[in-house]
Each structure stands twice: as structure tokens, then as C-alpha cells.
């Protein structure tokens, strides 16, 4: 049988995430099996959360918990559920000695004292969109620990700075579910095949266009925005750029990654230091955008060069996306 006949009769399903990780393992500086296991754990939790998100309207898992998280924000049931799923998967996988989650004030020690990695995570991003059936996501960031192997993880493991990340990515629960990640050698995207229960490589080398037609921000905050942000947005409108804002960072970021554009979460009166969290929102998405040829700044500074303070849940302004657009904004921030 010729290859063409064979492919017509049975269209190839492509490369699974698992096989892709194995193929790429020579690019990874550390023990490859360990990273594979971590990514596998994240993918597994992503599949489970995907299932729960899809059923959310049916399984009475939408709605508020009636409690606030460490950020003082109202937790949704899915925030809590996703947190449990990811922490459990990383605990059972054995490679992560600790997890820092948006939903928990303190570091979670997994008990894997010999694990060499720590994972910072926003288990459910875009929680205000859960109840209205709009795309949401998960963001993750991985470091090699600096604390002693065999003992508990320490805060310092999470406070190494953005450039110390060894892998980062996100899961988007959208019209299809995708896992997009980097280990510092470009960005690859995988689409979830529901019936097979696997992520397949769908976007082998994602590059963000240098320019783009989209600006994404919550314009309701316009009167709080610093002058340089308003000046930049005014030029976007003069050039008739398109406004697109889902209100789930992962979804807005993912769209702009493909179309080109800029996402902005500037400081506001309510959040003078910015709203988004440095360790599990800004750093991972900044690392990934640089790997895709884009730029991420907090204003004048590159996000990855901003040193963390001692606060694990610190916030930062975020401007991220196409290189030319972000540099244009950065110029305005500097002048
Ligand atoms: P989270 O749901 O993890 O708390 O994150 C919400 C974030 C982010 O996803 C989104 O871009 C932003 O908050 C939206 O904020 P506004 O509603 O203030 O625009
Ligand atoms: Mn978030
Ligand atoms: Mn969240």
C-alpha cells in the first residue's frame, strides 16, 4: 500500500505530547525524565480540569465558594477544584517538592523531599468567566530548586527571578483545549483530542508576529491608567487597531500570540502595583512570549528582569505581546 493510500484511509493523528517530550529531551539541560514527568503531571491535571470545565454547568461546580483567597478575591468552586487537581497531580508525580499556588498563602510542601523542582501555578485563570461559559486557563512556571535536596522547599526556590525558569506554559480551556509550553527552545502548542484523551502537537514552532492588529485591556479603567498608557492606547485607536478583551488573561494572551497584538494590565487606582501576579502569571507568560519572539514589560523594564520581592503573591503591571507594539509602549513609559 502506498503512503498516500494509507494516509487517506487512516489520517495520521500526529505526535503526542509524550513522544514530543521524549524527542526533545536532548535540548533540556537537566534530567530529562524528570521534566517529562512534570509536564505529564501538568497535562494530566489539565485533562481532568478540562473535563470538569466542560461539565461545569451540569455538575453544580459553578458558582462561588463563599470564601476569599489569599489575594482577598472571591474564590469560585472551580478555582478550588483546579487547585486540588494540579497539586495532587504534582504530588503524585514525585518530581515537584513544592507548589506555590494563587489559591494558597503558603508554599505547599508535597512531601517529595527528593524532588528537584518547584512549580508556581495559577490553577484557574479567568475565574470571573467560569459561570458564563467563556474561555479560562491554567498558567504554570517551573524552577529547579536551590534549597537542599532531601529537605523541605523554601521560599527562595520560588524567588529566583524570571530568568531562572526552566519551563513555563499554560493550558487554555477554550473552543478547543490547548497546552502551550516552552523549555527555552521555542514554543510548542498541543491540542487536546477528547476522544483519544491525548494532547497532540498542533503548533510546532509558535512565533508571535512583530506587529499586530489587536490591543487588549479593560478600558473601564481608562481614567486610572497612567498617562503613558493612555497616550499609547490613543495611538492604537488613531491607527484603528482592534479592541479585543476576554477578561481571561490566558485567552487574551493566546489570541494575541497568534494574531499579533498587545495585552495590557496597567496599574490602576484600585491596584497601584498592577493586578496580575508576578510569579505565576507575569513571569511564565513573559518567558513564553520571549521564546516566541515577543516582548513583556512592566513599563520601562522587561518583566523577566524585575527582581522578585519577598512576597510570593506580589503583583506587577503587565504589557505583553508583539515586539514592535510593546517596544512602542515601553518608549512612552521611559520618556
Ligand atoms: P484570576 O481569575 O486567576 O484571578 O485572574 C484574573 C485576571 C486575568 O485573568 C484577567 O486578565 C484579569 O484578571 C481581568 O481583570 P479585570 O476584570 O480587572 O479586567
Ligand atoms: Mn489569573
Ligand atoms: Mn486564578
CSV table of C-alpha atoms and ligand atoms in Angstrom, one decimal:
chain,number,residue,atom,x,y,z
A,1,UNK,CA,0.0,0.0,0.0
A,2,UNK,CA,1.3,3.4,-0.9
A,3,UNK,CA,1.8,6.1,1.8
A,4,UNK,CA,-0.9,8.2,0.1
A,5,UNK,CA,-3.5,5.4,0.2
A,6,UNK,CA,-2.6,4.6,3.8
A,7,UNK,CA,-2.9,8.2,4.8
A,8,UNK,CA,-6.2,8.6,3.0
A,9,UNK,CA,-7.7,5.5,4.7
A,10,UNK,CA,-6.4,6.5,8.1
A,11,UNK,CA,-5.4,10.1,8.6
A,12,UNK,CA,-2.4,10.2,10.9
A,13,UNK,CA,-3.2,11.6,14.3
A,14,UNK,CA,0.2,13.2,14.7
A,15,UNK,CA,2.7,13.4,17.5
A,16,UNK,CA,1.6,13.0,21.1
A,17,UNK,CA,2.8,15.3,23.8
A,18,UNK,CA,4.6,12.4,25.4
A,19,UNK,CA,6.5,11.5,22.3
A,20,UNK,CA,7.4,15.1,21.6
A,21,UNK,CA,8.9,15.5,25.0
A,22,UNK,CA,11.0,12.3,24.5
A,23,UNK,CA,12.2,13.5,21.1
A,24,UNK,CA,13.2,16.9,22.5
A,25,UNK,CA,14.9,15.7,25.6
A,26,UNK,CA,18.4,16.3,24.4
A,27,UNK,CA,17.6,20.0,24.4
A,28,UNK,CA,16.9,20.1,28.1
A,29,UNK,CA,19.8,20.8,30.3
A,30,UNK,CA,18.6,18.8,33.3
A,31,UNK,CA,17.5,15.2,33.8
A,32,UNK,CA,15.1,14.7,31.0
A,33,UNK,CA,12.9,12.1,32.6
A,34,UNK,CA,12.1,14.4,35.5
A,35,UNK,CA,10.9,17.2,33.3
A,36,UNK,CA,8.9,14.8,31.2
A,37,UNK,CA,7.2,13.6,34.4
A,38,UNK,CA,6.4,17.2,35.4
A,39,UNK,CA,4.9,18.1,32.1
A,40,UNK,CA,3.0,14.8,32.1
A,41,UNK,CA,1.6,15.6,35.6
A,42,UNK,CA,0.5,19.1,34.4
A,43,UNK,CA,-1.0,17.6,31.2
A,44,UNK,CA,-2.9,15.1,33.3
A,45,UNK,CA,-4.3,17.7,35.7
A,46,UNK,CA,-5.2,19.8,32.6
A,47,UNK,CA,-7.2,16.9,31.2
A,48,UNK,CA,-9.1,16.5,34.4
A,49,UNK,CA,-9.8,20.2,34.8
A,50,UNK,CA,-10.8,20.3,31.1
A,51,UNK,CA,-13.4,17.5,31.8
A,52,UNK,CA,-14.7,19.4,34.9
A,53,UNK,CA,-14.8,22.7,33.0
A,54,UNK,CA,-16.8,21.0,30.2
A,55,UNK,CA,-19.3,19.6,32.7
A,56,UNK,CA,-19.3,22.7,34.8
A,57,UNK,CA,-22.9,23.7,34.0
A,58,UNK,CA,-24.2,20.2,34.7
A,59,UNK,CA,-22.2,19.1,37.7
A,60,UNK,CA,-23.0,22.0,40.0
A,61,UNK,CA,-19.4,23.1,40.2
A,62,UNK,CA,-20.0,26.6,39.0
A,63,UNK,CA,-20.6,29.4,41.5
A,64,UNK,CA,-18.7,30.9,44.4
A,65,UNK,CA,-17.2,29.1,47.3
A,66,UNK,CA,-18.3,31.9,49.7
A,67,UNK,CA,-14.6,32.4,50.7
A,68,UNK,CA,-11.8,34.7,49.7
A,69,UNK,CA,-8.3,33.5,48.6
A,70,UNK,CA,-5.0,34.9,49.7
A,71,UNK,CA,-5.5,37.8,47.3
A,72,UNK,CA,-8.7,38.8,49.0
A,73,UNK,CA,-10.6,37.7,45.9
A,74,UNK,CA,-13.7,35.6,45.9
A,75,UNK,CA,-12.9,32.0,45.1
A,76,UNK,CA,-15.0,30.1,42.7
A,77,UNK,CA,-15.6,26.4,43.2
A,78,UNK,CA,-13.6,25.6,40.1
A,79,UNK,CA,-10.7,27.7,41.4
A,80,UNK,CA,-10.6,25.4,44.4
A,81,UNK,CA,-11.2,22.2,42.4
A,82,UNK,CA,-8.5,23.1,39.8
A,83,UNK,CA,-6.1,23.8,42.6
A,84,UNK,CA,-6.7,20.4,44.2
A,85,UNK,CA,-6.2,18.7,40.8
A,86,UNK,CA,-2.9,20.3,40.0
A,87,UNK,CA,-1.4,20.0,43.5
A,88,UNK,CA,-2.5,16.3,43.6
A,89,UNK,CA,-1.0,15.5,40.2
A,90,UNK,CA,2.3,17.2,41.1
A,91,UNK,CA,2.4,15.5,44.4
A,92,UNK,CA,1.7,12.0,43.0
A,93,UNK,CA,4.2,12.6,40.1
A,94,UNK,CA,7.0,12.8,42.6
A,95,UNK,CA,9.3,15.4,40.9
A,96,UNK,CA,8.0,18.6,42.5
A,97,UNK,CA,9.0,19.1,46.1
A,98,UNK,CA,6.6,22.1,46.4
A,99,UNK,CA,3.9,24.1,44.7
A,100,UNK,CA,3.1,27.8,45.0
A,101,UNK,CA,-0.5,28.4,44.1
A,102,UNK,CA,-2.6,31.5,43.8
A,103,UNK,CA,-5.1,29.8,46.0
A,104,UNK,CA,-2.8,29.2,49.0
A,105,UNK,CA,-1.0,31.7,51.1
A,106,UNK,CA,1.9,29.5,51.9
A,107,UNK,CA,4.1,27.1,49.9
A,108,UNK,CA,2.5,23.7,49.6
A,109,UNK,CA,5.1,21.0,50.6
A,110,UNK,CA,4.3,18.0,48.5
A,111,UNK,CA,6.3,15.6,50.7
A,112,UNK,CA,8.6,14.7,47.7
A,113,UNK,CA,11.6,15.9,49.6
A,114,UNK,CA,13.9,14.4,46.9
A,115,UNK,CA,12.1,16.2,44.1
A,116,UNK,CA,14.4,18.7,42.4
A,117,UNK,CA,11.7,21.1,41.1
A,118,UNK,CA,9.1,23.6,42.3
A,119,UNK,CA,6.1,24.7,40.4
A,120,UNK,CA,4.3,28.1,40.7
A,121,UNK,CA,0.8,28.0,39.4
A,122,UNK,CA,-2.4,29.9,38.7
A,123,UNK,CA,-4.7,26.8,38.7
A,124,UNK,CA,-7.7,28.6,37.2
A,125,UNK,CA,-7.2,31.9,35.4
A,126,UNK,CA,-10.2,34.0,34.4
A,127,UNK,CA,-12.4,32.8,37.2
A,128,UNK,CA,-15.0,35.5,36.6
A,129,UNK,CA,-15.7,33.8,33.3
A,130,UNK,CA,-16.4,30.3,34.6
A,131,UNK,CA,-20.1,30.8,35.2
A,132,UNK,CA,-20.7,32.4,31.8
A,133,UNK,CA,-19.1,29.7,29.7
A,134,UNK,CA,-16.2,31.8,28.4
A,135,UNK,CA,-12.6,30.5,27.9
A,136,UNK,CA,-10.4,30.1,31.0
A,137,UNK,CA,-6.9,28.7,31.6
A,138,UNK,CA,-4.1,27.5,33.9
A,139,UNK,CA,-0.7,29.1,34.0
A,140,UNK,CA,2.5,27.3,35.3
A,141,UNK,CA,6.1,28.1,35.9
A,142,UNK,CA,8.9,25.6,36.8
A,143,UNK,CA,12.2,26.2,38.6
A,144,UNK,CA,14.9,23.9,39.7
A,145,UNK,CA,15.1,24.2,43.5
A,146,UNK,CA,18.0,25.9,45.2
A,147,UNK,CA,17.3,24.5,48.6
A,148,UNK,CA,18.8,21.3,49.8
A,149,UNK,CA,17.5,18.2,48.2
A,150,UNK,CA,16.2,15.9,50.9
A,151,UNK,CA,14.7,18.7,53.0
A,152,UNK,CA,11.6,20.9,52.6
A,153,UNK,CA,11.4,23.5,49.9
A,154,UNK,CA,11.9,27.1,50.8
A,155,UNK,CA,10.6,30.5,49.7
A,156,UNK,CA,13.9,31.1,47.9
A,157,UNK,CA,13.1,28.3,45.5
A,158,UNK,CA,10.3,30.4,44.1
A,159,UNK,CA,12.1,33.7,44.3
A,160,UNK,CA,15.0,33.1,41.8
A,161,UNK,CA,13.7,35.6,39.3
A,162,UNK,CA,12.0,35.2,35.9
A,163,UNK,CA,15.2,34.2,34.0
A,164,UNK,CA,15.7,31.2,36.3
A,165,UNK,CA,12.6,29.5,35.0
A,166,UNK,CA,13.4,26.2,33.2
A,167,UNK,CA,9.9,25.7,31.7
A,168,UNK,CA,6.6,27.6,31.6
A,169,UNK,CA,3.3,27.5,29.9
A,170,UNK,CA,-0.4,27.4,30.1
A,171,UNK,CA,-3.4,25.3,29.4
A,172,UNK,CA,-6.3,27.1,27.6
A,173,UNK,CA,-9.8,25.6,28.1
A,174,UNK,CA,-11.3,27.2,25.0
A,175,UNK,CA,-13.2,26.2,21.9
A,176,UNK,CA,-10.5,23.6,21.9
A,177,UNK,CA,-8.2,22.8,24.8
A,178,UNK,CA,-4.6,23.5,24.3
A,179,UNK,CA,-1.3,23.1,26.2
A,180,UNK,CA,1.4,25.6,25.2
A,181,UNK,CA,4.8,25.5,26.7
A,182,UNK,CA,8.5,26.3,26.5
A,183,UNK,CA,11.6,24.9,27.9
A,184,UNK,CA,13.7,27.7,26.5
A,185,UNK,CA,13.9,26.3,22.9
A,186,UNK,CA,10.9,28.0,21.3
A,187,UNK,CA,7.3,27.4,21.9
A,188,UNK,CA,5.2,24.4,21.0
A,189,UNK,CA,1.4,24.1,21.2
A,190,UNK,CA,-0.6,20.9,21.6
A,191,UNK,CA,-4.3,20.4,21.1
A,192,UNK,CA,-6.4,18.0,23.2
A,193,UNK,CA,-8.1,15.2,21.3
A,194,UNK,CA,-11.1,14.4,23.5
A,195,UNK,CA,-11.9,11.0,22.1
A,196,UNK,CA,-8.3,9.8,22.4
A,197,UNK,CA,-7.6,11.6,25.7
A,198,UNK,CA,-4.3,12.9,24.4
A,199,UNK,CA,-2.6,16.2,23.6
A,200,UNK,CA,-1.3,16.2,20.0
A,201,UNK,CA,1.3,18.5,18.6
A,202,UNK,CA,-0.6,21.0,16.5
A,203,UNK,CA,1.6,24.1,16.6
A,204,UNK,CA,5.3,23.1,16.5
A,205,UNK,CA,7.0,26.5,16.5
A,206,UNK,CA,4.8,29.3,17.6
A,207,UNK,CA,6.1,32.8,16.7
A,208,UNK,CA,4.2,36.0,17.5
A,209,UNK,CA,4.0,38.5,14.6
A,210,UNK,CA,6.2,41.6,15.2
A,211,UNK,CA,3.2,43.8,14.7
A,212,UNK,CA,-0.4,43.0,15.2
A,213,UNK,CA,-3.9,44.4,14.9
A,214,UNK,CA,-5.2,43.9,18.5
A,215,UNK,CA,-5.0,45.8,21.8
A,216,UNK,CA,-6.5,44.1,24.8
A,217,UNK,CA,-7.2,45.8,28.1
A,218,UNK,CA,-10.0,46.6,30.5
A,219,UNK,CA,-10.9,50.1,29.2
A,220,UNK,CA,-13.3,50.6,32.1
A,221,UNK,CA,-10.1,51.5,34.0
A,222,UNK,CA,-9.2,54.2,31.5
A,223,UNK,CA,-9.3,57.1,33.9
A,224,UNK,CA,-7.0,55.2,36.3
A,225,UNK,CA,-4.4,54.5,33.7
A,226,UNK,CA,-1.0,56.3,33.8
A,227,UNK,CA,-0.6,59.0,31.1
A,228,UNK,CA,1.9,56.9,29.0
A,229,UNK,CA,-0.7,54.1,28.7
A,230,UNK,CA,-3.4,56.5,27.6
A,231,UNK,CA,-1.1,58.1,25.1
A,232,UNK,CA,-0.2,54.6,23.7
A,233,UNK,CA,-3.8,53.5,23.5
A,234,UNK,CA,-4.8,56.7,21.8
A,235,UNK,CA,-2.3,56.0,19.0
A,236,UNK,CA,-3.7,52.4,18.8
A,237,UNK,CA,-7.1,53.9,18.2
A,238,UNK,CA,-5.8,56.5,15.7
A,239,UNK,CA,-4.4,53.6,13.7
A,240,UNK,CA,-7.7,51.8,14.0
A,241,UNK,CA,-6.4,48.8,15.8
A,242,UNK,CA,-9.0,46.3,17.0
A,243,UNK,CA,-10.1,46.1,20.7
A,244,UNK,CA,-10.4,42.5,22.0
A,245,UNK,CA,-10.7,41.7,25.7
A,246,UNK,CA,-12.0,38.4,27.0
A,247,UNK,CA,-11.0,39.1,30.7
A,248,UNK,CA,-9.2,35.8,31.0
A,249,UNK,CA,-5.5,36.5,30.7
A,250,UNK,CA,-4.7,33.1,29.1
A,251,UNK,CA,-7.4,33.6,26.4
A,252,UNK,CA,-6.4,37.2,25.6
A,253,UNK,CA,-2.7,36.2,25.6
A,254,UNK,CA,-3.3,33.1,23.4
A,255,UNK,CA,-5.3,35.0,20.8
A,256,UNK,CA,-2.7,37.8,20.6
A,257,UNK,CA,0.1,35.2,20.3
A,258,UNK,CA,-1.4,34.0,17.1
A,259,UNK,CA,-2.9,37.2,15.6
A,260,UNK,CA,-0.2,39.6,17.0
A,261,UNK,CA,-1.2,42.4,19.4
A,262,UNK,CA,-0.6,43.7,22.9
A,263,UNK,CA,-2.2,42.8,26.2
A,264,UNK,CA,-2.2,45.5,28.9
A,265,UNK,CA,-2.9,45.3,32.6
A,266,UNK,CA,-1.6,48.7,33.8
A,267,UNK,CA,-1.6,50.0,37.4
A,268,UNK,CA,-4.9,51.3,38.5
A,269,UNK,CA,-6.2,53.3,41.5
A,270,UNK,CA,-7.5,50.0,43.0
A,271,UNK,CA,-4.3,48.1,42.1
A,272,UNK,CA,-1.5,50.6,42.1
A,273,UNK,CA,1.1,47.9,41.7
A,274,UNK,CA,-0.8,46.2,38.9
A,275,UNK,CA,-3.3,43.4,39.3
A,276,UNK,CA,-1.5,40.3,37.9
A,277,UNK,CA,0.8,38.2,40.0
A,278,UNK,CA,4.4,38.2,39.1
A,279,UNK,CA,5.4,34.6,40.0
A,280,UNK,CA,2.6,32.6,38.4
A,281,UNK,CA,1.1,35.0,35.8
A,282,UNK,CA,3.7,37.6,34.6
A,283,UNK,CA,6.9,35.6,34.7
A,284,UNK,CA,5.7,32.5,32.9
A,285,UNK,CA,3.9,34.4,30.2
A,286,UNK,CA,6.9,36.7,29.8
A,287,UNK,CA,9.3,33.8,29.4
A,288,UNK,CA,7.0,32.2,26.8
A,289,UNK,CA,6.5,35.4,24.8
A,290,UNK,CA,10.2,36.0,24.6
A,291,UNK,CA,10.6,32.4,23.4
A,292,UNK,CA,8.0,33.2,20.7
A,293,UNK,CA,9.8,36.4,19.6
A,294,UNK,CA,7.7,38.8,21.6
A,295,UNK,CA,8.3,41.2,24.5
A,296,UNK,CA,6.9,41.6,28.0
A,297,UNK,CA,7.5,44.7,30.2
A,298,UNK,CA,6.1,46.1,33.4
A,299,UNK,CA,6.6,49.6,31.9
A,300,UNK,CA,10.2,50.6,31.2
A,301,UNK,CA,11.6,47.2,32.4
A,302,UNK,CA,11.5,43.7,30.9
A,303,UNK,CA,9.3,41.5,33.1
A,304,UNK,CA,11.9,38.8,33.4
A,305,UNK,CA,14.5,41.4,34.7
A,306,UNK,CA,12.2,42.6,37.5
A,307,UNK,CA,13.6,41.1,40.7
A,308,UNK,CA,11.0,39.5,43.0
A,309,UNK,CA,10.5,40.9,46.5
A,310,UNK,CA,9.9,38.5,49.4
A,311,UNK,CA,6.2,38.4,48.7
A,312,UNK,CA,5.2,35.2,46.9
A,313,UNK,CA,2.0,36.7,45.8
A,314,UNK,CA,3.4,40.1,44.6
A,315,UNK,CA,1.7,41.8,41.7
A,316,UNK,CA,3.1,43.7,38.7
A,317,UNK,CA,1.8,45.7,35.8
A,318,UNK,CA,2.0,43.7,32.6
A,319,UNK,CA,2.3,44.7,28.9
A,320,UNK,CA,2.9,41.8,26.7
A,321,UNK,CA,2.8,40.8,23.1
A,322,UNK,CA,4.2,41.7,19.7
A,323,UNK,CA,7.7,43.2,19.9
A,324,UNK,CA,7.0,46.4,17.9
A,325,UNK,CA,3.9,47.3,19.9
A,326,UNK,CA,5.3,46.5,23.3
A,327,UNK,CA,8.5,48.5,22.4
A,328,UNK,CA,6.4,51.4,21.3
A,329,UNK,CA,4.6,51.4,24.7
A,330,UNK,CA,7.9,50.9,26.5
A,331,UNK,CA,9.3,54.0,24.8
A,332,UNK,CA,6.4,56.0,26.1
A,333,UNK,CA,6.9,54.6,29.6
A,334,UNK,CA,10.6,55.7,29.5
A,335,UNK,CA,10.1,59.2,28.2
B,1,LIG,P1,-7.7,35.1,38.2
B,1,LIG,O1,-9.0,34.6,37.7
B,1,LIG,O2,-6.6,34.0,38.2
B,1,LIG,O3,-7.8,35.8,39.5
B,1,LIG,O4,-7.1,36.1,37.1
B,1,LIG,C1,-8.0,37.1,36.7
B,1,LIG,C2,-7.1,38.1,35.9
B,1,LIG,C3,-6.9,37.8,34.5
B,1,LIG,O5,-7.3,36.5,34.1
B,1,LIG,C4,-7.7,38.8,33.7
B,1,LIG,O6,-6.9,39.2,32.6
B,1,LIG,C5,-7.8,39.9,34.7
B,1,LIG,O7,-7.8,39.3,35.9
B,1,LIG,C6,-9.2,40.6,34.4
B,1,LIG,O8,-9.2,41.6,35.3
B,1,LIG,P2,-10.4,42.7,35.1
B,1,LIG,O9,-11.7,42.1,35.4
B,1,LIG,O10,-10.0,43.7,36.2
B,1,LIG,O11,-10.3,43.3,33.7
B,2,LIG,MN1,-5.1,34.6,36.9
B,3,LIG,MN1,-6.7,32.1,39.2
